């Protein structure tokens, strides 16, 4: 297999996804190109230098953003513009000319780093919608290496993608890739149905098509977690200490609630779920806690504070109505815990309520399952609109907009006998082992490395006037 150049928006944050990338590169080697988490006041032509370091089996190349790229390109265009559209909320999207320009500059900086460091035998694997424009600039520089992009976000349904003012340019760039990967079958179908409705293309097989003389493949590659990473977390002293603290200080019926602090999190519905549960079942008075993890770093910078205050108000209202002098139904925690400490909290929780209104995968769900004690495991309750719901057999699947149904699911989970919990956990773990992070990377990279089958007697490619006239060089 060819060498790997993995390109992601950030490797300085300690997260499950970062651990996934590290595990993949540590096993097979390669080059990791990413943002270093810093910004510089110097213009790009002056500050275009990057840092290179050896990290075990792979090399790491990190680049800084300019202030404009960070504020306008990253925080504004990506978080205020692209993110709402990809999460089916175009009404919330805010775009600007300056934001798009800095987004292009950001992608151009990545492309420059790729072109200066990739060898002719490398395959280039771009991660997520932060870097939708990267492939365009790679091809513009004349690089002919295989290029794949994987979208960790759900792809919007219908014509929602066209609410992005620059959707034609973004599509041009996507079509510079050889392979486009998605989290779920639904995401891939959304993309293909939209593409066929807007452009003249020729479907060659179920998951490949030809457009502008290029054969492009698509596929479904659900992201898995690194179980070796999970084992390290579970064996850490910080994990054991945090688990002990939680078990000693929290009620037996601890329900974990976390995830990203944004408009798609569904957190208000989870608070309502607890209120329904307390009204229906007296047995949970003074014997249940919804442990809401909400560190500011889990949200987008532009609205994390506003959402945090709104969530605090909801939690305060519930605690005021149902709480007592020495017990609160909701523990709202804004402290930033290490990954090892989070692991201890996960292990101590009887139930995990992972119910985003829309999500690409929800790796939190997989981490919760993997960290459980198989002899006495907790129960996962998962949103039907999370990407993980398509493959996590053994989770209780719920409608995240329905607090009554979620309350019933929580009650069922808390009352579930041990043998049933073990059975559900075993089924979930079987899936996590089969579809771990290395399976995810291997399946994507094998297809990216493979030569597409050349269809016989294909007619000459037809130019589609619906695409913009600026073309990349191949």
Coordinates of C-alpha atoms in Angstrom, one line a residue, residues 115-442:
X115 CA 2.2 19.5 -2.2
X116 CA 5.5 20.4 -0.5
X117 CA 5.6 17.2 1.6
X118 CA 3.8 14.5 -0.4
X119 CA 5.8 12.0 -2.5
X120 CA 4.5 10.6 -5.8
X121 CA 3.6 7.3 -4.2
X122 CA 1.4 8.8 -1.4
X123 CA -2.3 8.8 -1.1
X124 CA -3.9 11.8 0.4
X125 CA -6.8 11.4 2.9
X126 CA -8.6 14.6 3.8
X127 CA -10.8 14.8 6.8
X128 CA -14.2 16.6 7.0
X129 CA -15.9 19.7 5.8
X130 CA -13.3 22.0 7.3
X131 CA -11.2 21.1 4.2
X132 CA -13.8 20.9 1.4
X133 CA -11.7 23.2 -0.8
X134 CA -8.4 21.4 -0.3
X135 CA -8.6 19.0 -3.2
X136 CA -9.3 21.9 -5.6
X137 CA -6.0 23.5 -4.8
X138 CA -4.1 20.2 -4.8
X139 CA -5.2 19.6 -8.3
X140 CA -4.5 23.2 -9.3
X141 CA -0.9 22.6 -8.2
X142 CA -0.7 19.7 -10.6
X143 CA -0.7 16.8 -8.0
X144 CA -2.1 13.6 -9.5
X145 CA -1.9 11.5 -6.4
X146 CA -5.1 9.6 -5.3
X147 CA -7.1 12.0 -3.1
X148 CA -10.0 10.9 -0.9
X149 CA -12.2 13.0 1.5
X150 CA -14.2 11.6 4.4
X151 CA -17.1 13.6 5.7
X152 CA -17.6 13.2 9.5
X153 CA -20.7 15.3 9.3
X154 CA -24.1 14.2 7.9
X155 CA -24.7 15.3 4.3
X156 CA -27.8 17.5 4.0
X157 CA -30.9 16.1 2.4
X158 CA -32.6 17.4 -0.7
X159 CA -31.3 20.7 -2.1
X160 CA -30.2 22.0 1.3
X161 CA -26.5 22.0 0.2
X162 CA -27.4 24.7 -2.3
X163 CA -28.3 27.1 0.5
X164 CA -24.5 27.6 0.7
X165 CA -23.8 30.6 -1.5
X166 CA -20.5 29.1 -2.8
X167 CA -21.9 25.5 -3.2
X168 CA -20.8 25.4 -6.9
X169 CA -17.1 26.0 -5.9
X170 CA -17.3 23.6 -3.1
X171 CA -18.8 20.9 -5.4
X172 CA -16.0 21.6 -7.9
X173 CA -13.5 20.8 -5.2
X174 CA -15.4 17.6 -4.0
X175 CA -15.3 16.4 -7.6
X176 CA -11.5 16.7 -7.6
X177 CA -11.4 13.8 -5.3
X178 CA -11.2 10.1 -6.3
X179 CA -13.1 8.8 -3.4
X180 CA -15.8 10.5 -1.2
X181 CA -16.6 8.7 2.1
X182 CA -19.6 9.0 4.3
X183 CA -20.7 7.9 7.7
X184 CA -24.0 6.3 6.8
X185 CA -25.9 4.9 3.9
X186 CA -28.4 7.8 4.3
X187 CA -25.6 10.4 3.9
X188 CA -24.3 8.7 0.8
X189 CA -27.7 8.5 -0.7
X190 CA -28.4 12.1 0.1
X191 CA -25.3 13.1 -1.8
X192 CA -25.9 10.9 -4.8
X193 CA -29.6 11.8 -5.2
X194 CA -28.7 15.5 -5.0
X195 CA -25.8 15.2 -7.4
X196 CA -27.8 13.4 -10.0
X197 CA -30.6 15.9 -9.8
X198 CA -28.2 18.9 -10.4
X199 CA -25.5 17.6 -12.7
X200 CA -25.0 15.6 -15.8
X201 CA -23.1 12.5 -14.8
X202 CA -23.0 8.9 -15.7
X203 CA -23.5 6.2 -13.1
X204 CA -21.1 3.4 -13.8
X205 CA -21.9 1.2 -10.8
X206 CA -23.9 1.6 -7.7
X207 CA -21.1 3.6 -6.0
X208 CA -19.2 5.1 -8.9
X209 CA -19.9 7.7 -11.5
X210 CA -18.1 9.6 -14.3
X211 CA -18.2 13.3 -14.6
X212 CA -15.9 15.6 -16.6
X213 CA -14.0 12.5 -17.8
X214 CA -13.1 11.5 -14.2
X215 CA -14.3 8.4 -12.4
X216 CA -15.3 9.2 -8.8
X217 CA -16.2 6.6 -6.2
X218 CA -18.3 7.0 -3.1
X219 CA -18.6 4.7 -0.1
X220 CA -19.9 4.2 3.5
X221 CA -17.2 3.9 6.1
X222 CA -18.5 4.3 9.7
X223 CA -15.8 5.6 12.0
X224 CA -14.7 3.2 14.7
X225 CA -12.7 3.8 17.8
X226 CA -9.3 2.5 18.8
X227 CA -9.8 -0.2 21.4
X228 CA -6.1 -0.1 22.4
X229 CA -6.6 3.5 23.3
X230 CA -9.7 2.5 25.3
X231 CA -7.7 0.0 27.2
X232 CA -5.0 2.6 28.1
X233 CA -7.7 4.9 29.4
X234 CA -9.4 2.2 31.4
X235 CA -6.1 1.2 33.1
X236 CA -5.0 4.7 34.0
X237 CA -4.9 5.9 37.6
X238 CA -7.0 9.0 36.8
X239 CA -9.8 6.8 35.4
X240 CA -9.8 4.6 38.5
X241 CA -9.8 7.5 40.9
X242 CA -12.6 9.4 39.0
X243 CA -14.7 6.2 38.9
X244 CA -14.3 5.7 42.6
X245 CA -15.2 9.3 43.3
X246 CA -18.4 9.1 41.2
X247 CA -19.6 5.9 42.8
X248 CA -19.0 7.3 46.3
X249 CA -20.7 10.7 45.7
X250 CA -23.4 10.2 43.2
X251 CA -26.7 8.2 43.3
X252 CA -26.7 4.6 42.0
X253 CA -28.9 5.7 39.1
X254 CA -26.5 8.1 37.4
X255 CA -27.4 9.0 33.8
X256 CA -24.6 10.4 31.7
X257 CA -25.4 13.2 29.3
X258 CA -22.7 14.9 27.2
X259 CA -21.6 15.6 23.7
X260 CA -21.2 18.9 21.8
X261 CA -22.7 22.0 23.2
X262 CA -24.5 23.2 20.1
X263 CA -28.0 23.6 18.6
X264 CA -28.0 20.0 17.5
X265 CA -27.2 18.5 20.9
X266 CA -30.8 18.1 22.0
X267 CA -29.8 18.9 25.6
X268 CA -33.1 20.7 26.5
X269 CA -35.0 17.6 25.5
X270 CA -32.8 15.5 27.9
X271 CA -33.7 17.9 30.8
X272 CA -37.3 17.4 29.9
X273 CA -36.8 13.7 29.9
X274 CA -35.6 13.8 33.5
X275 CA -38.6 15.9 34.5
X276 CA -41.0 13.4 33.0
X277 CA -39.2 10.5 34.7
X278 CA -39.4 12.2 38.1
X279 CA -43.2 12.9 37.6
X280 CA -43.9 9.3 36.6
X281 CA -41.8 7.3 39.0
X282 CA -41.5 8.2 42.7
X283 CA -38.7 5.6 43.1
X284 CA -36.2 8.1 41.6
X285 CA -36.7 10.8 44.1
X286 CA -33.3 11.4 45.7
X287 CA -32.0 8.4 43.7
X288 CA -31.1 9.7 40.3
X289 CA -28.8 12.2 38.8
X290 CA -28.5 13.4 35.2
X291 CA -24.8 14.1 35.0
X292 CA -24.5 16.8 32.3
X293 CA -21.0 17.4 31.1
X294 CA -20.8 20.8 29.3
X295 CA -17.3 22.2 29.2
X296 CA -17.0 25.4 27.0
X297 CA -14.5 23.6 24.8
X298 CA -17.3 21.2 23.7
X299 CA -19.1 24.0 21.8
X300 CA -18.4 26.5 19.1
X301 CA -16.8 29.7 20.3
X302 CA -19.4 32.1 19.0
X303 CA -22.4 30.6 20.9
X304 CA -21.0 28.3 23.6
X305 CA -21.6 30.9 26.3
X306 CA -25.1 31.7 25.3
X307 CA -26.1 28.0 25.0
X308 CA -24.4 27.3 28.3
X309 CA -26.4 30.0 30.1
X310 CA -29.6 28.7 28.6
X311 CA -28.8 25.2 29.7
X312 CA -27.9 26.4 33.2
X313 CA -31.3 28.1 33.5
X314 CA -33.1 24.9 32.5
X315 CA -31.1 22.8 35.0
X316 CA -31.7 25.4 37.7
X317 CA -35.4 25.3 37.1
X318 CA -35.6 21.5 37.3
X319 CA -33.4 21.4 40.5
X320 CA -35.6 24.1 42.1
X321 CA -38.8 22.2 41.5
X322 CA -37.7 18.7 42.2
X323 CA -34.5 19.1 44.3
X324 CA -34.1 19.0 48.1
X325 CA -31.5 20.5 50.5
X326 CA -29.1 17.6 49.9
X327 CA -30.0 16.3 46.4
X328 CA -30.2 17.8 42.9
X329 CA -31.6 15.9 40.0
X330 CA -29.2 17.5 37.5
X331 CA -25.4 18.0 38.1
X332 CA -24.3 20.5 35.5
X333 CA -20.5 20.4 35.1
X334 CA -18.6 22.9 33.0
X335 CA -15.2 21.7 34.2
X336 CA -12.9 20.4 31.5
X337 CA -12.0 16.8 32.4
X338 CA -9.1 14.9 30.8
X339 CA -9.9 11.9 28.6
X340 CA -8.8 9.6 31.5
X341 CA -11.1 11.3 33.9
X342 CA -14.0 11.2 31.4
X343 CA -13.4 7.5 31.1
X344 CA -13.9 7.1 34.9
X345 CA -17.2 9.1 34.7
X346 CA -18.4 6.9 31.8
X347 CA -17.6 3.7 33.8
X348 CA -19.5 4.9 36.8
X349 CA -22.7 5.8 34.9
X350 CA -25.6 3.3 34.7
X351 CA -27.0 4.8 31.5
X352 CA -25.6 7.0 28.7
X353 CA -28.2 9.3 27.1
X354 CA -26.6 10.1 23.7
X355 CA -29.4 11.8 21.9
X356 CA -28.3 14.5 19.4
X357 CA -30.9 15.9 17.1
X358 CA -28.5 15.3 14.2
X359 CA -24.9 13.9 14.3
X360 CA -22.4 12.3 12.0
X361 CA -21.4 9.4 14.2
X362 CA -21.4 10.2 18.0
X363 CA -18.1 8.6 19.0
X364 CA -19.1 9.2 22.6
X365 CA -21.6 6.4 22.3
X366 CA -18.9 4.0 21.2
X367 CA -16.5 5.1 23.9
X368 CA -19.2 4.6 26.6
X369 CA -19.9 1.1 25.5
X370 CA -16.2 0.2 25.2
X371 CA -15.4 1.5 28.7
X372 CA -18.0 -0.5 30.5
X373 CA -17.3 -3.4 32.8
X374 CA -18.7 -6.4 30.8
X375 CA -19.6 -8.1 34.1
X376 CA -21.9 -5.2 35.1
X377 CA -22.3 -2.9 32.1
X378 CA -24.4 0.2 31.7
X379 CA -27.0 0.7 29.0
X380 CA -26.7 3.0 25.9
X381 CA -29.7 5.1 24.8
X382 CA -29.0 6.5 21.3
X383 CA -30.7 9.0 19.0
X384 CA -32.1 7.6 15.8
X385 CA -30.6 10.6 14.1
X386 CA -27.0 9.8 15.2
X387 CA -24.9 8.1 12.6
X388 CA -24.0 5.4 15.1
X389 CA -27.6 4.3 15.2
X390 CA -27.2 2.7 11.8
X391 CA -24.7 0.1 13.1
X392 CA -24.9 -0.1 17.0
X393 CA -27.0 -3.2 17.5
X394 CA -27.7 -3.4 21.2
X395 CA -28.4 0.2 21.9
X396 CA -31.9 1.4 22.8
X397 CA -32.8 3.7 19.9
X398 CA -35.1 6.7 20.6
X399 CA -36.5 9.8 19.0
X400 CA -34.5 12.7 20.6
X401 CA -37.5 15.1 20.2
X402 CA -39.7 12.9 22.3
X403 CA -39.1 13.3 26.1
X404 CA -41.8 10.9 27.0
X405 CA -40.3 8.1 24.9
X406 CA -36.8 8.9 26.2
X407 CA -38.1 8.8 29.8
X408 CA -39.6 5.3 29.2
X409 CA -36.2 4.2 27.7
X410 CA -34.3 5.5 30.7
X411 CA -36.7 3.8 33.1
X412 CA -36.3 0.5 31.1
X413 CA -32.5 0.9 31.2
X414 CA -32.3 1.5 34.9
X415 CA -34.6 -1.4 35.7
X416 CA -33.0 -3.8 33.2
X417 CA -31.8 -7.1 34.7
X418 CA -28.1 -7.9 34.6
X419 CA -28.4 -10.7 32.1
X420 CA -30.1 -8.5 29.6
X421 CA -27.6 -5.7 30.1
X422 CA -24.8 -8.2 29.5
X423 CA -26.4 -9.5 26.4
X424 CA -26.9 -6.0 24.9
X425 CA -23.3 -5.0 25.8
X426 CA -21.9 -8.2 24.2
X427 CA -23.7 -7.4 20.9
X428 CA -22.4 -3.8 21.0
X429 CA -18.9 -4.9 21.7
X430 CA -19.0 -7.4 18.8
X431 CA -19.7 -4.5 16.5
X432 CA -17.0 -2.3 18.0
X433 CA -14.4 -5.0 17.5
X434 CA -15.5 -5.7 13.9
X435 CA -15.7 -2.1 12.9
X436 CA -12.8 -0.5 14.9
X437 CA -10.7 2.5 13.7
X438 CA -8.2 0.3 11.9
X439 CA -11.1 -1.4 9.9
X440 CA -12.4 2.1 9.1
X441 CA -9.0 3.3 7.8
X442 CA -8.2 0.0 6.0

